[in-house]
Coordinates of N, CA, C and O and ligand atoms in Angstrom, one line a residue:
M264 N -4.9 3.0 59.8 CA -4.9 4.2 59.3 C -5.7 4.0 57.8 O -5.1 3.4 57.0
A265 N -6.7 4.6 57.5 CA -7.5 4.0 56.4 C -6.9 5.1 55.1 O -6.9 6.2 55.4
G266 N -7.1 4.5 54.0 CA -6.8 5.0 52.7 C -5.8 5.8 52.3 O -4.8 6.1 52.7
P267 N -6.0 6.4 51.0 CA -5.2 7.1 50.4 C -4.9 8.7 51.0 O -5.8 8.8 52.0
S268 N -4.1 9.2 50.4 CA -4.1 10.8 51.0 C -5.0 11.6 50.7 O -4.9 12.8 50.5
E269 N -6.3 11.0 50.2 CA -7.4 12.3 49.6 C -7.5 13.3 50.5 O -7.8 14.4 50.5
K270 N -7.6 12.7 51.7 CA -8.2 14.0 52.8 C -7.0 14.6 53.3 O -7.0 15.5 53.8
L271 N -5.6 14.7 52.7 CA -5.0 15.7 52.8 C -5.1 17.2 52.0 O -4.6 18.0 52.6
T272 N -6.0 16.4 50.8 CA -5.9 17.7 50.0 C -7.1 18.2 50.1 O -8.3 18.1 50.1
K273 N -6.7 19.6 50.5 CA -8.1 20.5 50.6 C -8.7 20.5 49.5 O -8.4 20.8 48.5
P274 N -10.2 20.6 49.6 CA -10.9 21.4 48.7 C -10.8 22.6 48.2 O -10.5 23.4 49.0
R275 N -10.2 22.9 46.7 CA -9.8 24.2 46.3 C -11.1 24.7 45.9 O -11.1 26.0 45.3
R276 N -12.5 24.6 46.2 CA -13.5 25.3 46.2 C -13.8 26.6 46.9 O -14.1 27.7 46.4
A277 N -12.8 26.9 48.1 CA -13.2 27.6 49.0 C -11.9 28.8 48.6 O -11.0 28.5 48.2
R278 N -12.1 30.2 48.6 CA -11.2 31.1 47.9 C -11.3 32.2 49.3 O -12.3 32.7 49.7
K279 N -10.2 32.5 49.4 CA -9.8 33.8 50.5 C -10.2 35.3 50.2 O -9.6 35.6 49.0
C280 N -11.0 35.9 50.6 CA -11.5 37.3 50.4 C -10.2 38.0 50.6 O -9.5 38.2 51.9
A281 N -9.7 39.1 49.8 CA -8.6 40.0 49.9 C -8.9 40.9 50.9 O -8.2 41.4 51.7
G282 N -10.2 41.1 51.1 CA -10.5 41.7 52.3 C -10.7 41.8 53.6 O -9.7 42.1 54.6
C283 N -11.5 40.7 53.8 CA -11.8 40.3 55.0 C -11.1 39.1 55.6 O -11.0 38.5 56.8
G284 N -10.4 38.5 54.7 CA -9.5 37.5 54.7 C -10.3 35.7 54.9 O -9.6 34.6 55.3
L285 N -11.6 35.9 55.1 CA -12.7 34.8 55.3 C -12.6 33.9 54.0 O -12.5 34.6 52.9
E286 N -12.7 32.6 54.1 CA -13.0 31.5 52.8 C -14.4 31.9 53.0 O -15.4 31.5 53.5
R287 N -14.5 31.8 51.5 CA -16.1 31.2 50.7 C -16.0 30.7 49.6 O -15.1 30.6 48.9
P288 N -17.4 29.9 49.2 CA -17.2 29.3 48.2 C -17.1 30.4 47.1 O -17.0 31.5 47.2
K289 N -16.4 29.7 46.0 CA -15.7 30.7 44.8 C -16.9 31.6 44.3 O -17.0 32.3 43.8
G290 N -18.0 30.7 44.4 CA -19.2 31.4 43.4 C -19.9 32.5 44.3 O -20.5 33.4 43.4
E291 N -19.3 32.8 45.1 CA -20.0 34.0 46.1 C -19.1 35.2 45.9 O -19.1 36.1 46.6
M292 N -18.1 35.3 45.6 CA -16.8 35.8 45.4 C -16.8 36.6 43.8 O -17.0 35.7 42.9
L293 N -15.9 37.7 44.0 CA -16.0 38.3 42.7 C -14.5 38.0 42.6 O -13.7 38.1 43.3
R294 N -13.9 37.6 41.1 CA -12.2 37.5 40.9 C -12.1 38.4 40.1 O -12.7 39.5 39.4
V295 N -10.8 39.1 40.7 CA -10.4 39.9 39.4 C -9.0 38.9 39.0 O -8.5 38.3 39.8
V296 N -8.6 39.4 38.1 CA -6.7 39.0 37.5 C -6.3 39.7 37.0 O -6.8 40.7 36.2
R297 N -5.0 39.3 37.1 CA -4.0 40.1 36.4 C -3.2 38.6 35.3 O -2.7 37.9 35.5
A298 N -3.9 39.4 34.2 CA -3.4 38.8 33.0 C -1.7 38.7 32.9 O -1.0 39.8 33.3
P299 N -1.4 37.6 32.1 CA 0.1 37.4 31.7 C 0.8 38.6 31.4 O 2.2 39.1 31.5
D300 N -0.2 39.9 30.6 CA 0.7 40.7 29.9 C 0.5 42.1 31.2 O 1.0 43.2 30.9
G301 N 0.2 41.9 32.7 CA 0.2 42.5 33.6 C -0.9 43.5 33.6 O -0.8 44.1 34.6
S302 N -1.9 43.5 32.9 CA -3.1 44.1 33.2 C -4.1 43.7 34.2 O -4.3 42.3 34.3
V303 N -4.4 44.5 34.9 CA -5.3 43.6 35.7 C -6.7 44.1 35.8 O -7.3 45.6 35.2
S304 N -7.7 43.3 35.6 CA -9.2 43.8 35.4 C -10.3 42.5 36.2 O -9.7 41.5 36.9
I305 N -11.4 42.9 36.3 CA -12.3 42.6 36.8 C -12.7 40.8 35.9 O -13.0 41.2 35.0
D306 N -12.5 39.8 36.4 CA -12.9 38.4 36.1 C -14.2 38.2 36.2 O -14.7 37.2 36.9
A307 N -15.4 38.5 35.4 CA -16.6 38.2 35.6 C -16.7 36.9 35.7 O -17.8 36.3 36.1
S308 N -16.0 36.2 34.2 CA -16.4 34.9 34.1 C -15.7 34.0 35.0 O -16.2 32.6 35.3
G309 N -15.1 34.5 36.1 CA -14.4 33.3 37.0 C -13.2 32.8 36.5 O -12.6 31.7 37.2
R310 N -12.8 32.9 35.1 CA -12.2 31.8 34.6 C -10.8 32.1 33.9 O -10.5 31.7 32.6
A311 N -10.8 33.4 33.7 CA -9.7 33.9 33.1 C -8.4 33.6 33.4 O -8.1 33.3 34.3
Q312 N -7.7 33.6 32.6 CA -6.1 33.1 32.7 C -5.4 34.2 33.4 O -5.5 35.5 33.1
G313 N -4.6 33.7 34.6 CA -3.6 34.4 34.9 C -3.9 34.4 36.5 O -4.3 33.6 36.9
R314 N -3.2 35.2 37.6 CA -3.2 35.0 38.8 C -4.3 35.8 39.6 O -4.5 37.0 39.0
G315 N -5.1 35.1 40.3 CA -6.6 35.5 40.2 C -6.5 36.6 42.3 O -5.7 35.7 42.9
A316 N -7.2 36.9 42.3 CA -7.6 37.2 43.4 C -9.1 37.0 43.8 O -9.9 37.7 42.6
Y317 N -9.5 37.2 45.3 CA -11.2 37.1 45.1 C -11.2 37.8 46.3 O -10.7 38.3 47.3
I318 N -12.9 38.6 46.4 CA -13.1 39.4 47.2 C -15.0 39.1 47.5 O -15.3 38.7 46.1
C319 N -15.4 39.0 48.4 CA -16.6 39.0 48.7 C -17.5 40.2 48.4 O -17.0 41.2 48.1
R320 N -18.8 39.9 47.6 CA -19.6 40.7 46.8 C -19.9 42.0 47.9 O -21.2 41.8 48.1
D321 N -18.9 42.4 48.5 CA -19.3 43.7 49.6 C -18.4 44.5 49.6 O -17.3 44.7 49.5
A322 N -19.2 46.0 49.7 CA -18.2 46.9 49.5 C -17.6 47.0 50.8 O -16.5 47.8 50.9
A323 N -18.0 46.2 52.0 CA -17.3 46.5 53.3 C -15.7 45.8 52.9 O -14.9 46.8 53.4
C324 N -16.0 44.9 52.2 CA -14.6 44.1 52.0 C -13.9 44.7 50.9 O -12.6 44.8 51.0
L325 N -14.4 45.3 50.0 CA -13.6 45.8 48.9 C -13.0 47.5 49.8 O -11.7 47.6 49.5
D326 N -13.7 48.0 50.6 CA -13.2 49.2 51.5 C -11.9 48.4 52.1 O -10.6 49.3 52.3
R327 N -11.8 47.3 52.9 CA -10.8 46.9 53.3 C -9.6 46.5 52.5 O -8.3 47.0 52.9
A328 N -10.0 46.3 51.6 CA -9.0 45.8 50.6 C -8.0 46.9 50.0 O -6.9 47.2 49.8
L329 N -8.9 47.9 50.0 CA -8.4 49.4 49.5 C -7.4 49.8 50.3 O -6.4 50.4 49.7
K330 N -8.0 49.7 51.5 CA -7.0 50.6 52.7 C -5.9 49.8 52.7 O -4.6 50.2 52.9
K331 N -5.9 48.0 52.5 CA -4.3 47.9 52.4 C -3.7 47.1 51.1 O -2.9 46.7 50.9
N332 N -4.2 47.9 50.2 CA -4.1 47.4 48.9 C -3.8 45.8 48.4 O -2.8 45.8 48.2
A333 N -5.0 45.4 49.1 CA -4.6 43.7 49.0 C -4.9 43.1 47.9 O -4.0 42.2 47.7
F334 N -5.5 43.5 46.8 CA -5.0 43.3 45.5 C -3.7 43.4 44.9 O -3.1 42.4 44.4
A335 N -3.2 44.2 45.2 CA -1.8 44.6 44.9 C -1.0 43.4 45.3 O 0.3 42.7 44.9
R336 N -1.4 43.5 46.8 CA -0.6 42.2 47.5 C -0.5 41.0 47.0 O 0.4 40.0 46.6
V337 N -2.0 40.4 46.7 CA -2.3 39.2 46.3 C -1.8 38.9 45.0 O -1.2 37.8 44.6
L338 N -1.8 40.0 44.1 CA -1.4 39.8 42.5 C -0.3 39.9 42.2 O 0.5 39.6 41.4
K339 N 0.3 40.4 43.3 CA 2.2 40.6 43.2 C 2.3 41.7 42.0 O 3.0 41.3 41.4
H340 N 1.5 42.6 41.8 CA 1.7 43.5 41.2 C 1.1 45.0 41.6 O -0.3 44.7 42.0
P341 N 1.2 46.0 41.1 CA 0.7 47.2 41.5 C -0.7 47.5 40.5 O -1.0 46.8 39.8
V342 N -1.6 47.8 41.6 CA -3.3 48.0 41.2 C -3.3 49.3 41.7 O -3.3 49.8 42.8
D343 N -3.8 50.2 40.5 CA -4.2 51.3 40.7 C -5.8 51.7 41.9 O -6.5 50.7 41.6
R344 N -5.5 52.7 42.2 CA -6.6 52.6 43.1 C -8.2 53.1 42.2 O -9.1 52.4 42.5
S345 N -7.9 53.4 40.9 CA -9.1 53.6 40.2 C -9.9 52.4 39.9 O -11.0 51.9 39.7
F346 N -8.9 51.0 40.1 CA -9.3 50.0 40.0 C -10.4 49.1 41.0 O -11.3 48.5 40.9
Y347 N -10.0 50.1 42.5 CA -11.1 49.3 43.4 C -12.2 50.1 43.2 O -13.7 50.2 43.1
G348 N -12.3 51.7 42.4 CA -13.5 52.0 42.1 C -14.4 51.4 41.0 O -15.4 51.1 41.2
E349 N -13.6 51.2 40.1 CA -14.2 50.0 39.1 C -15.2 48.8 39.9 O -16.1 48.4 39.4
V350 N -14.5 48.2 41.0 CA -14.8 46.8 41.4 C -15.9 47.4 42.3 O -17.5 46.7 42.4
A351 N -16.0 48.8 42.7 CA -17.2 49.0 43.6 C -18.4 49.3 42.9 O -19.4 49.1 43.4
K352 N -18.3 50.0 41.6 CA -19.2 50.3 40.6 C -20.0 48.9 39.9 O -21.1 49.0 40.0
L353 N -19.4 47.9 40.2 CA -19.9 46.8 39.7 C -20.5 46.0 41.0 O -21.6 45.6 40.4
L354 N -19.8 46.3 42.2 CA -20.8 45.3 43.1 C -22.0 46.4 43.5 O -22.7 45.8 43.8
K355 N -22.0 47.5 43.2 CA -23.4 48.4 43.5 C -24.2 48.0 42.5 O -25.2 48.1 42.9
G356 N -23.9 47.8 41.1 CA -24.7 47.5 40.2 C -25.8 46.5 40.5 O -26.8 45.9 40.1
E357 N -24.5 44.9 41.0 CA -25.5 43.9 41.2 C -26.3 43.7 42.3 O -27.0 43.1 42.5
S358 N -26.0 44.8 43.4 CA -26.8 44.5 44.6 C -27.8 45.4 44.4 O -29.0 44.8 45.3
G359 N -27.8 46.3 43.5 CA -29.4 46.7 42.8 C -30.3 47.9 44.0 O -31.3 48.0 43.3
D360 N -29.6 48.1 44.9 CA -29.9 49.0 45.8 C -29.6 50.4 45.2 O -29.0 50.4 44.4
E361 N -30.6 51.5 45.6 CA -30.1 52.8 45.2 C -31.4 53.0 44.2 O -31.5 52.2 43.4
Ligands
ZN499 ZN1 -14.4 39.5 52.4

């Protein structure tokens, strides 16, 4: 049996989407974060302090997340429906169609 336990450590770059549940590279996803004070916001930098949830930059995933209130589940904190609207707006702006 070769080598140290490196192989047991999964690379942490992939993140699971709160909507579809698939893992994707962090860079392809949008992060939302629950700050230590309990406020939930979109983490544009991807580096904010606090508990994070990830979602594909895809309106369909956001819709799924909304239906099961996935952000609240992942963040272990209530998340207002209007927050999903904010995320939707951001995704729309990024995709550039319309
Ligand atoms: Zn997804």
